[in-house]
Amino acid sequence: MRGLMQEWPLLCHKIMDHAALYHGDREVISRSIEGPMHRTNYRNIHERARQVAKRLEKDGITMGDRVATMAWNTWRHLEAWYGILGMGAVYHTLNPRLFPDQIAWIMNDATDKLLFVDLTFLPIIEAIADKVPSLAKVVVLTDAAHMPQTKLANAVAYEYWINEADADYAWREFDEGTAAGMCYTSGTTGDPKGVVYSHRSNVLHAMTGAQPDMLNLSSNDRMMPVVPLFHANGWSTAFVCPMVGASMIMPGAGMDGASIYQILTEERVTMTAAVPTVWLMLLEHLAKVGGSLPDLQRVVIGGAACPPAMIKTFQETYGVEVIHAWGMTEMSPLGTVCTLKPEYKNLTGQARLDLQAKQGHPPFTVEMKVTDDENNPLPWDAKSFGRLKVRGPAVSSAYYKGHGAEQFDAENWFDTGDVAHVDEHGYMQITDRAKDVIKSGGEWISTIELENLAVGHPEVAEAAVIGIAHPKWDERPLLVIVRRQGCDPSKESILDFIRDDIAKWWLPDDVAFVDDIPHTATGKIQKTTLRKQFSDYKFPGT
Ligand code: AMP
């Protein structure tokens, strides 16, 4: 017997219909690339997105075509996304921080036909356009007055281009399984792999993400996604915010501590989200200028492990609740969120901070298990760690063109490449990437745990731990430190600081000081480069 309810395809552009109708006046505020602040609302975004859709069709874009964007978070980027979605094309976000050759490779793999690009990134595209034969048009996200000279023959200013179409356009209706967007993994080893979101997966994922025990977002929030739309599906903020009618504050290209602080306070942001490196810059700026964050209630921190010291500073110094979250490009991206269930609600002090260092519990729609190498599930005892696997309606079932098939098994479990343990209440904690974990004398050492402890030292700005070959133990940990400005901590003081919190054999065999720790295009510590940097290193006495 079939249910007798309506077929109502879950299409992303219906989110913007809803926002325009019921939250039409809600502001979308951006720091424009040209400089001044720009203010619009969901009603206008909805109108201009339909202009984009109609104009794309005039350019010969049809259903399923890939339309790339290389842009900061601004209202124009949002309009472009919804225009692309509403006519059945596929948004493809490009990360400008990748090497130009890698960007060209990705654009060719996806066969992008048209590109929306910010002024900031035009030089990158000028340098690689010849290598991307499928690219027929480049729309520069600015107005005619700010349009620069460019050697690209097929470039046009967005405001001029969009006004060649009116908003008299009915969104297309199609099957909810249709591709909506693409985002490539950062590819620290091998070529990047294409993740393809569907309309259904994006809509379900946004409904999941908004829930009270997840991001708890509502129409009363003023949400600032500092995380760029080109990182892991923009953490779904372009869908969750209009779905619940939250205002969006878009930071544009201003990613430094001072710019973030200015926009947080002037626009009275209540909630924001980004990777730890962004918050490191903000906290340093706040300490320098003696700032405060009276409007900000919650900060989502993910993309890399959030050190407990950062959680403590946000909560105890600035009164801002930290929501530690874990996810992946392949998961749309939300996997777990560390909000407090009743079992943990009453924790205080250090016990609460320790809990918040965990990546948290999954929402309905994310299935999760931790297994040993033979795929046997491990107990939920907060210490047995193994491979973290996931499945669900917003988790990839394959990569574009079938690459990386070995990460998916016959029962649809996707091997995340992360190593984790789970506690009795289902809170997951990442201990490492599988390729970063240190194998010492047949046992595993968590590099993340050591890093989290080391950055708690008052004179340490950043810490990374890598495994170095050892004649007796296979590998031993080396702690790499960036000192805080004006500080000169000794090796012993750092080791003494972490000694009491770990098993004796976890203590790093040495400490090395560097000026910088390399980061990936999405703000994670780049351990492959760091390992290369220390490839000739030998522990004292070995
Ligand atoms: P990406 O697809 O670029 O977002 O990278 C996903 C990877 O980032 C995950 O597989 C983890 O290794 C790492 N990651 C994301 N969030 C966290 C977190 N809260 N703690 C530790 N690692 C994280």
XYZ file of C-alpha atoms and ligand atoms in Angstrom:
565
model
C 0.000 0.000 0.000
C 1.378 3.435 -0.940
C 1.010 6.546 1.173
C -1.378 9.135 -0.174
C 0.722 12.232 0.326
C 1.846 14.647 -2.363
C 4.980 14.343 -4.425
C 6.669 17.673 -3.685
C 10.227 17.468 -4.949
C 12.775 18.830 -2.497
C 14.327 21.509 -4.719
C 16.822 24.047 -3.383
C 15.229 27.066 -5.075
C 11.997 26.449 -3.138
C 14.007 27.536 -0.099
C 14.464 31.006 -1.605
C 10.746 31.131 -2.576
C 9.903 30.541 1.071
C 12.453 33.094 2.324
C 11.163 35.783 -0.071
C 7.553 35.166 0.913
C 7.802 34.815 4.680
C 11.099 36.554 5.479
C 11.264 38.959 2.523
C 12.530 41.939 4.536
C 15.219 40.001 6.330
C 18.548 41.619 5.572
C 21.434 40.203 3.584
C 24.372 42.495 4.352
C 27.728 42.191 2.604
C 31.115 43.806 2.676
C 31.359 44.374 -1.072
C 34.537 43.593 -2.956
C 34.539 47.198 -4.170
C 34.651 48.397 -0.533
C 31.391 49.778 0.884
C 28.830 47.753 2.823
C 25.877 46.599 0.723
C 22.374 45.921 2.065
C 19.637 43.890 0.428
C 17.038 41.318 1.512
C 15.634 37.922 0.555
C 12.861 39.470 -1.588
C 15.448 41.203 -3.773
C 17.766 38.192 -3.859
C 14.831 36.071 -5.050
C 14.043 38.588 -7.790
C 17.617 38.900 -9.007
C 18.226 35.134 -8.840
C 15.384 34.717 -11.345
C 17.088 37.298 -13.564
C 20.279 35.226 -13.309
C 18.390 32.055 -14.290
C 16.794 33.719 -17.294
C 20.075 35.315 -18.357
C 21.941 31.993 -18.071
C 19.412 30.443 -20.451
C 20.071 33.272 -22.922
C 23.741 32.287 -22.754
C 22.808 28.758 -23.763
C 23.219 27.178 -20.326
C 20.874 24.226 -19.947
C 19.926 21.690 -17.300
C 22.913 19.811 -15.920
C 25.539 22.272 -17.191
C 28.221 23.125 -14.670
C 28.458 26.810 -13.808
C 31.487 27.667 -11.698
C 31.861 30.365 -9.057
C 35.128 31.677 -7.655
C 33.982 34.240 -5.156
C 33.908 35.431 -1.570
C 30.668 35.422 0.388
C 28.538 38.305 -0.911
C 24.948 38.870 -1.981
C 25.935 38.492 -5.643
C 27.402 35.058 -5.000
C 24.148 34.032 -3.296
C 22.053 35.319 -6.216
C 24.270 33.434 -8.648
C 23.850 30.167 -6.687
C 20.064 30.384 -6.631
C 19.877 31.444 -10.288
C 21.972 28.425 -11.257
C 19.882 26.116 -9.073
C 16.537 27.458 -10.261
C 17.199 26.644 -13.895
C 18.569 23.176 -13.213
C 22.259 23.906 -13.805
C 24.923 22.845 -11.285
C 26.867 25.345 -9.154
C 30.520 24.434 -8.921
C 32.468 26.300 -6.267
C 36.175 26.798 -6.929
C 38.665 27.330 -4.134
C 40.930 30.233 -5.198
C 43.573 29.167 -2.684
C 44.470 26.075 -4.715
C 47.358 26.199 -7.199
C 46.271 27.625 -10.576
C 47.109 24.351 -12.366
C 44.949 22.462 -9.887
C 42.070 24.900 -10.495
C 42.370 24.379 -14.255
C 42.432 20.611 -13.727
C 39.250 20.798 -11.625
C 37.468 23.055 -14.140
C 38.304 20.643 -16.949
C 37.232 17.625 -14.915
C 33.860 19.300 -14.306
C 33.746 20.854 -17.833
C 32.598 24.230 -16.505
C 30.859 26.312 -19.183
C 30.449 29.662 -17.473
C 32.172 31.223 -14.486
C 31.148 33.898 -11.989
C 34.327 35.431 -10.587
C 35.131 38.146 -8.055
C 37.404 41.049 -9.007
C 39.978 39.658 -6.548
C 40.392 36.447 -8.494
C 40.262 37.707 -12.062
C 44.083 37.450 -12.471
C 43.923 33.737 -11.591
C 41.366 33.140 -14.339
C 43.246 35.269 -16.860
C 46.257 33.029 -16.269
C 44.452 29.713 -16.772
C 41.518 30.437 -19.124
C 43.465 29.172 -22.155
C 43.769 25.799 -20.482
C 39.983 25.420 -19.967
C 38.467 25.045 -23.453
C 34.907 24.445 -22.171
C 34.758 27.902 -20.542
C 32.635 30.049 -22.884
C 31.931 33.055 -20.676
C 33.262 34.830 -17.578
C 30.893 37.023 -15.577
C 32.830 39.365 -13.262
C 30.862 39.992 -10.056
C 30.901 43.795 -10.207
C 29.245 46.693 -12.014
C 30.292 48.369 -15.265
C 31.979 51.231 -13.399
C 34.335 48.845 -11.569
C 34.935 46.478 -14.487
C 38.706 46.357 -15.059
C 40.564 45.975 -18.328
C 40.946 42.281 -18.980
C 42.574 40.227 -21.659
C 39.651 37.769 -21.475
C 37.647 38.213 -24.672
C 34.503 36.689 -23.212
C 34.259 38.642 -19.921
C 31.355 40.856 -18.885
C 30.369 42.807 -15.759
C 27.667 41.041 -13.725
C 25.392 44.080 -13.244
C 25.386 44.774 -16.976
C 24.875 41.082 -17.810
C 22.043 40.471 -15.316
C 20.105 43.522 -16.574
C 19.840 41.996 -20.005
C 17.121 39.785 -18.518
C 14.059 40.554 -16.395
C 12.771 38.542 -13.440
C 9.789 37.132 -15.302
C 10.980 33.583 -14.977
C 9.339 30.482 -13.520
C 11.795 28.174 -11.784
C 12.110 24.831 -13.457
C 10.625 21.775 -11.762
C 12.454 18.487 -11.974
C 13.302 15.359 -10.065
C 14.766 16.045 -6.615
C 17.655 13.664 -7.267
C 18.991 16.058 -9.928
C 22.516 17.364 -9.359
C 22.512 20.750 -7.622
C 26.153 21.494 -6.888
C 29.742 20.312 -7.037
C 32.672 20.820 -4.716
C 36.055 19.140 -5.032
C 37.913 17.675 -2.058
C 41.125 19.485 -1.228
C 43.222 16.561 -2.510
C 46.169 16.632 -0.122
C 47.202 13.346 -1.761
C 46.451 12.659 -5.420
C 44.049 14.587 -7.617
C 41.014 16.296 -6.049
C 37.789 14.311 -6.246
C 34.412 15.754 -7.255
C 31.543 15.599 -4.759
C 28.112 16.036 -6.380
C 25.222 17.250 -4.187
C 21.605 16.728 -5.236
C 18.700 19.089 -4.606
C 17.238 16.514 -2.231
C 20.461 16.075 -0.255
C 20.918 19.848 0.145
C 17.340 20.404 1.328
C 17.348 17.481 3.768
C 20.745 18.512 5.049
C 19.620 22.104 5.684
C 16.556 20.890 7.600
C 18.847 18.686 9.660
C 21.377 21.431 10.315
C 18.851 23.976 11.594
C 17.581 21.729 14.420
C 17.946 22.919 18.034
C 20.531 20.280 18.952
C 22.500 21.080 15.814
C 23.019 24.757 14.842
C 19.770 25.936 16.433
C 19.256 28.659 13.861
C 16.105 30.776 13.656
C 14.618 33.891 12.040
C 15.829 35.852 15.073
C 19.448 35.148 14.241
C 21.873 37.318 12.351
C 24.210 34.691 10.981
C 27.622 35.423 9.527
C 29.177 32.583 7.516
C 32.876 33.435 7.606
C 33.442 29.994 6.139
C 33.499 30.665 2.396
C 30.826 29.218 0.127
C 33.684 27.476 -1.690
C 34.620 25.430 1.377
C 32.641 22.195 1.835
C 29.332 23.394 0.376
C 29.616 26.595 2.408
C 28.704 24.485 5.458
C 25.166 24.656 4.050
C 24.692 28.223 5.319
C 23.327 29.387 1.941
C 20.459 26.937 2.470
C 19.933 26.898 6.246
C 19.750 30.700 6.657
C 17.046 31.426 4.043
C 15.193 28.247 5.043
C 14.680 29.545 8.600
C 14.698 33.233 7.633
C 17.887 34.171 9.470
C 19.609 37.359 8.301
C 22.891 36.753 6.511
C 25.955 38.893 7.097
C 28.529 38.261 4.381
C 32.141 39.244 5.192
C 33.355 39.449 1.573
C 37.146 39.455 1.327
C 37.711 40.781 4.878
C 38.997 37.660 6.634
C 41.572 39.226 8.999
C 40.910 39.684 12.727
C 40.227 43.440 12.534
C 37.738 43.150 9.643
C 35.891 40.252 11.247
C 35.683 42.114 14.551
C 34.376 45.253 12.868
C 31.578 43.489 10.994
C 30.643 41.284 13.988
C 30.055 44.338 16.145
C 28.684 46.839 13.613
C 26.170 44.362 12.193
C 25.270 42.833 15.572
C 25.957 39.261 14.440
C 24.428 36.656 16.799
C 25.973 33.540 15.295
C 28.974 32.841 13.107
C 30.968 29.904 11.725
C 34.525 29.244 10.536
C 37.662 27.127 10.946
C 39.906 27.539 14.039
C 42.599 29.544 12.182
C 40.094 32.358 11.553
C 39.168 32.462 15.242
C 42.829 32.450 16.228
C 43.210 35.728 14.284
C 40.064 37.214 15.825
C 41.066 36.309 19.390
C 44.549 37.776 18.905
C 42.988 40.975 17.608
C 40.504 41.137 20.490
C 43.309 40.709 23.030
C 45.324 43.449 21.335
C 42.560 46.055 21.220
C 40.735 44.987 24.390
C 37.539 44.258 22.428
C 34.274 42.626 23.481
C 31.514 40.667 21.714
C 28.204 41.741 23.335
C 25.849 40.582 20.529
C 27.533 37.336 19.534
C 25.869 34.335 21.191
C 27.278 31.280 19.403
C 30.308 30.457 17.283
C 30.471 27.268 15.220
C 34.022 25.937 14.968
C 34.879 23.049 12.658
C 36.920 21.974 9.667
C 39.782 21.125 12.048
C 39.886 20.226 15.746
C 39.001 23.131 18.004
C 41.544 23.368 20.859
C 39.989 23.520 24.350
C 41.995 26.706 25.015
C 40.014 28.430 22.255
C 36.715 27.163 23.639
C 37.671 28.456 27.075
C 38.613 31.932 25.821
C 35.441 32.366 23.798
C 33.215 31.193 26.629
C 34.928 32.535 29.725
C 36.471 35.772 28.440
C 33.865 36.831 25.870
C 30.685 34.981 26.950
C 30.237 33.326 23.539
C 29.115 29.684 23.439
C 31.287 27.454 21.247
C 29.625 24.816 19.077
C 32.306 22.395 17.970
C 31.300 20.546 14.803
C 32.786 17.943 12.506
C 31.989 17.281 8.893
C 33.351 16.782 5.429
C 32.804 17.983 1.882
C 31.443 14.475 1.208
C 28.796 14.921 3.950
C 27.271 18.208 2.695
C 29.113 18.764 5.191
C 27.596 18.278 8.671
C 28.487 15.038 10.521
C 28.344 15.742 14.254
C 27.779 18.718 16.530
C 28.843 19.002 20.155
C 25.739 20.408 21.809
C 24.898 19.263 25.307
C 22.316 16.495 25.718
C 20.648 16.162 29.159
C 23.318 13.620 30.149
C 25.925 16.395 30.009
C 23.882 19.552 30.497
C 25.039 20.112 34.059
C 28.764 19.769 33.480
C 30.802 22.757 34.563
C 34.415 23.953 34.485
C 37.091 21.719 33.042
C 34.723 18.733 32.637
C 32.499 20.805 30.362
C 35.490 22.040 28.335
C 36.759 18.467 27.962
C 33.384 17.403 26.622
C 33.234 20.310 24.204
C 36.601 19.268 22.770
C 34.757 16.252 21.364
C 33.251 16.628 17.890
C 29.829 15.614 19.218
C 26.797 13.575 18.227
C 25.180 13.070 14.813
C 21.717 14.260 13.836
C 19.009 11.999 12.469
C 20.056 11.232 8.856
C 23.715 10.650 9.700
C 24.534 7.024 10.521
C 27.961 6.539 12.045
C 30.188 3.668 13.178
C 33.773 3.191 14.283
C 35.411 -0.063 13.245
C 38.723 -1.887 13.428
C 40.586 -2.664 10.203
C 38.462 -5.819 9.727
C 35.246 -3.748 9.805
C 34.203 -4.976 13.290
C 32.366 -2.239 15.245
C 34.287 -1.011 18.285
C 32.643 -0.471 21.701
C 31.399 2.988 22.735
C 33.852 3.345 25.617
C 35.466 6.712 24.760
C 38.812 5.044 24.181
C 38.689 2.272 21.538
C 39.570 4.169 18.403
C 39.364 3.054 14.797
C 38.094 4.009 11.353
C 35.128 6.347 11.264
C 32.471 5.419 8.682
C 29.222 7.167 7.798
C 26.176 6.920 5.586
C 22.970 8.850 5.028
C 20.924 10.832 2.480
C 23.376 13.755 2.418
C 26.521 11.583 2.303
C 28.241 10.911 -1.055
C 27.459 7.568 -2.670
C 30.382 7.974 -5.101
C 32.801 10.585 -6.398
C 32.309 12.185 -9.814
C 33.452 9.816 -12.582
C 33.870 6.998 -10.065
C 37.242 8.011 -8.623
C 38.085 6.853 -5.085
C 35.657 3.899 -5.243
C 37.627 2.089 -2.509
C 36.252 4.529 0.104
C 32.687 3.170 -0.325
C 31.658 -0.374 0.635
C 28.792 -2.551 -0.614
C 26.509 -1.396 2.218
C 27.083 2.268 1.334
C 29.371 2.984 4.294
C 31.787 5.763 3.387
C 35.202 5.550 5.030
C 35.924 9.116 6.166
C 39.673 8.582 6.552
C 39.325 9.871 10.115
C 40.183 7.915 13.243
C 37.813 8.350 16.181
C 36.265 6.917 19.344
C 32.713 7.209 20.690
C 31.546 7.518 24.302
C 28.589 5.836 26.007
C 26.219 8.655 25.002
C 27.221 8.625 21.333
C 29.646 11.569 21.414
C 32.360 11.059 18.816
C 35.887 12.372 19.176
C 38.349 12.521 16.282
C 41.818 11.439 17.304
C 43.440 11.875 13.879
C 43.349 11.536 10.151
C 44.234 7.889 9.440
C 47.353 9.014 7.596
C 48.537 11.299 10.413
C 48.161 9.013 13.417
C 51.520 8.030 14.951
C 52.238 4.341 15.291
C 54.671 3.877 18.128
C 55.653 0.365 19.215
C 52.417 -1.055 17.765
C 50.219 1.463 19.631
C 48.625 4.639 18.269
C 49.275 8.183 19.469
C 46.726 10.920 18.696
C 48.422 13.966 17.197
C 45.293 16.096 17.684
C 45.264 15.453 21.430
C 48.906 16.497 21.764
C 48.309 19.627 19.641
C 45.248 20.593 21.682
C 47.279 20.393 24.879
C 50.291 22.266 23.515
C 48.272 25.276 22.310
C 46.990 25.650 25.874
C 50.509 26.857 26.815
C 50.297 30.641 27.188
C 53.373 31.271 25.036
C 52.361 28.991 22.140
C 50.460 30.371 19.122
C 50.108 27.162 17.089
C 51.208 23.538 17.392
C 51.464 20.541 15.079
C 52.607 17.007 15.801
C 54.102 14.674 13.199
C 55.549 11.167 13.365
C 59.285 10.828 12.760
C 60.887 7.477 11.956
C 62.498 5.867 15.002
C 64.857 2.869 14.952
C 63.211 1.180 17.947
C 59.590 2.345 18.036
C 58.871 2.772 14.269
C 57.644 6.313 14.845
C 57.797 8.861 17.626
C 56.073 12.258 17.942
C 57.839 15.522 17.139
C 56.082 18.637 18.431
C 56.387 21.621 16.081
C 55.656 25.008 17.652
C 54.997 28.551 16.492
C 55.713 30.865 19.423
C 53.358 33.664 20.365
C 54.679 37.061 19.275
C 57.310 38.371 21.675
C 57.540 35.057 23.632
C 60.393 32.586 23.902
C 59.233 29.436 25.736
C 61.778 26.663 26.340
C 61.279 23.105 25.085
C 61.122 21.880 28.684
C 58.418 24.334 29.706
C 56.202 23.121 26.862
C 56.780 19.432 27.572
C 56.221 20.035 31.299
C 52.961 21.782 30.468
C 51.488 18.728 28.724
C 53.242 15.936 30.648
C 50.591 15.378 33.331
C 47.701 15.057 30.890
C 48.999 12.174 28.799
C 50.389 8.668 29.092
C 54.154 8.806 29.585
C 54.925 7.192 26.236
C 52.864 9.830 24.366
C 55.264 12.616 25.356
C 56.927 14.024 22.199
C 60.614 13.083 21.894
C 61.528 16.621 20.854
C 60.182 20.118 20.232
C 61.051 22.147 17.105
C 60.358 25.872 16.733
C 59.280 27.317 13.369
C 58.033 30.711 12.161
C 55.038 29.259 10.309
C 53.080 26.063 10.083
C 51.833 25.369 6.534
C 48.063 25.285 5.964
C 45.908 23.755 3.234
C 43.538 25.747 1.053
C 40.788 25.107 3.592
C 42.775 26.150 6.663
C 43.911 22.767 7.987
C 47.473 22.058 9.072
C 49.238 20.639 6.023
C 51.008 17.673 7.538
C 52.302 16.316 4.216
C 54.322 19.525 3.695
C 55.417 19.613 7.319
C 56.614 16.009 7.105
C 58.611 16.898 3.967
C 60.071 19.902 5.780
C 61.298 17.575 8.542
C 62.224 14.626 6.297
C 65.926 14.874 7.267
C 65.194 15.418 10.940
C 66.552 12.877 13.439
C 65.745 12.719 17.157
C 68.726 13.513 19.411
C 70.719 10.336 20.026
C 69.191 8.275 17.161
P 36.818 19.083 4.341
O 36.114 18.152 3.449
O 37.831 19.916 3.626
O 35.901 19.884 5.178
O 37.690 18.200 5.338
C 37.084 17.240 6.155
C 38.066 16.776 7.181
O 38.417 17.831 8.072
C 37.517 15.700 8.083
O 37.563 14.428 7.494
C 38.432 15.828 9.302
O 39.667 15.174 9.097
C 38.675 17.313 9.370
N 37.769 17.929 10.337
C 36.636 18.612 10.093
N 36.086 19.067 11.242
C 36.887 18.642 12.248
C 36.868 18.768 13.669
N 35.925 19.456 14.312
N 37.855 18.176 14.361
C 38.827 17.488 13.746
N 38.910 17.341 12.414
C 37.950 17.910 11.670
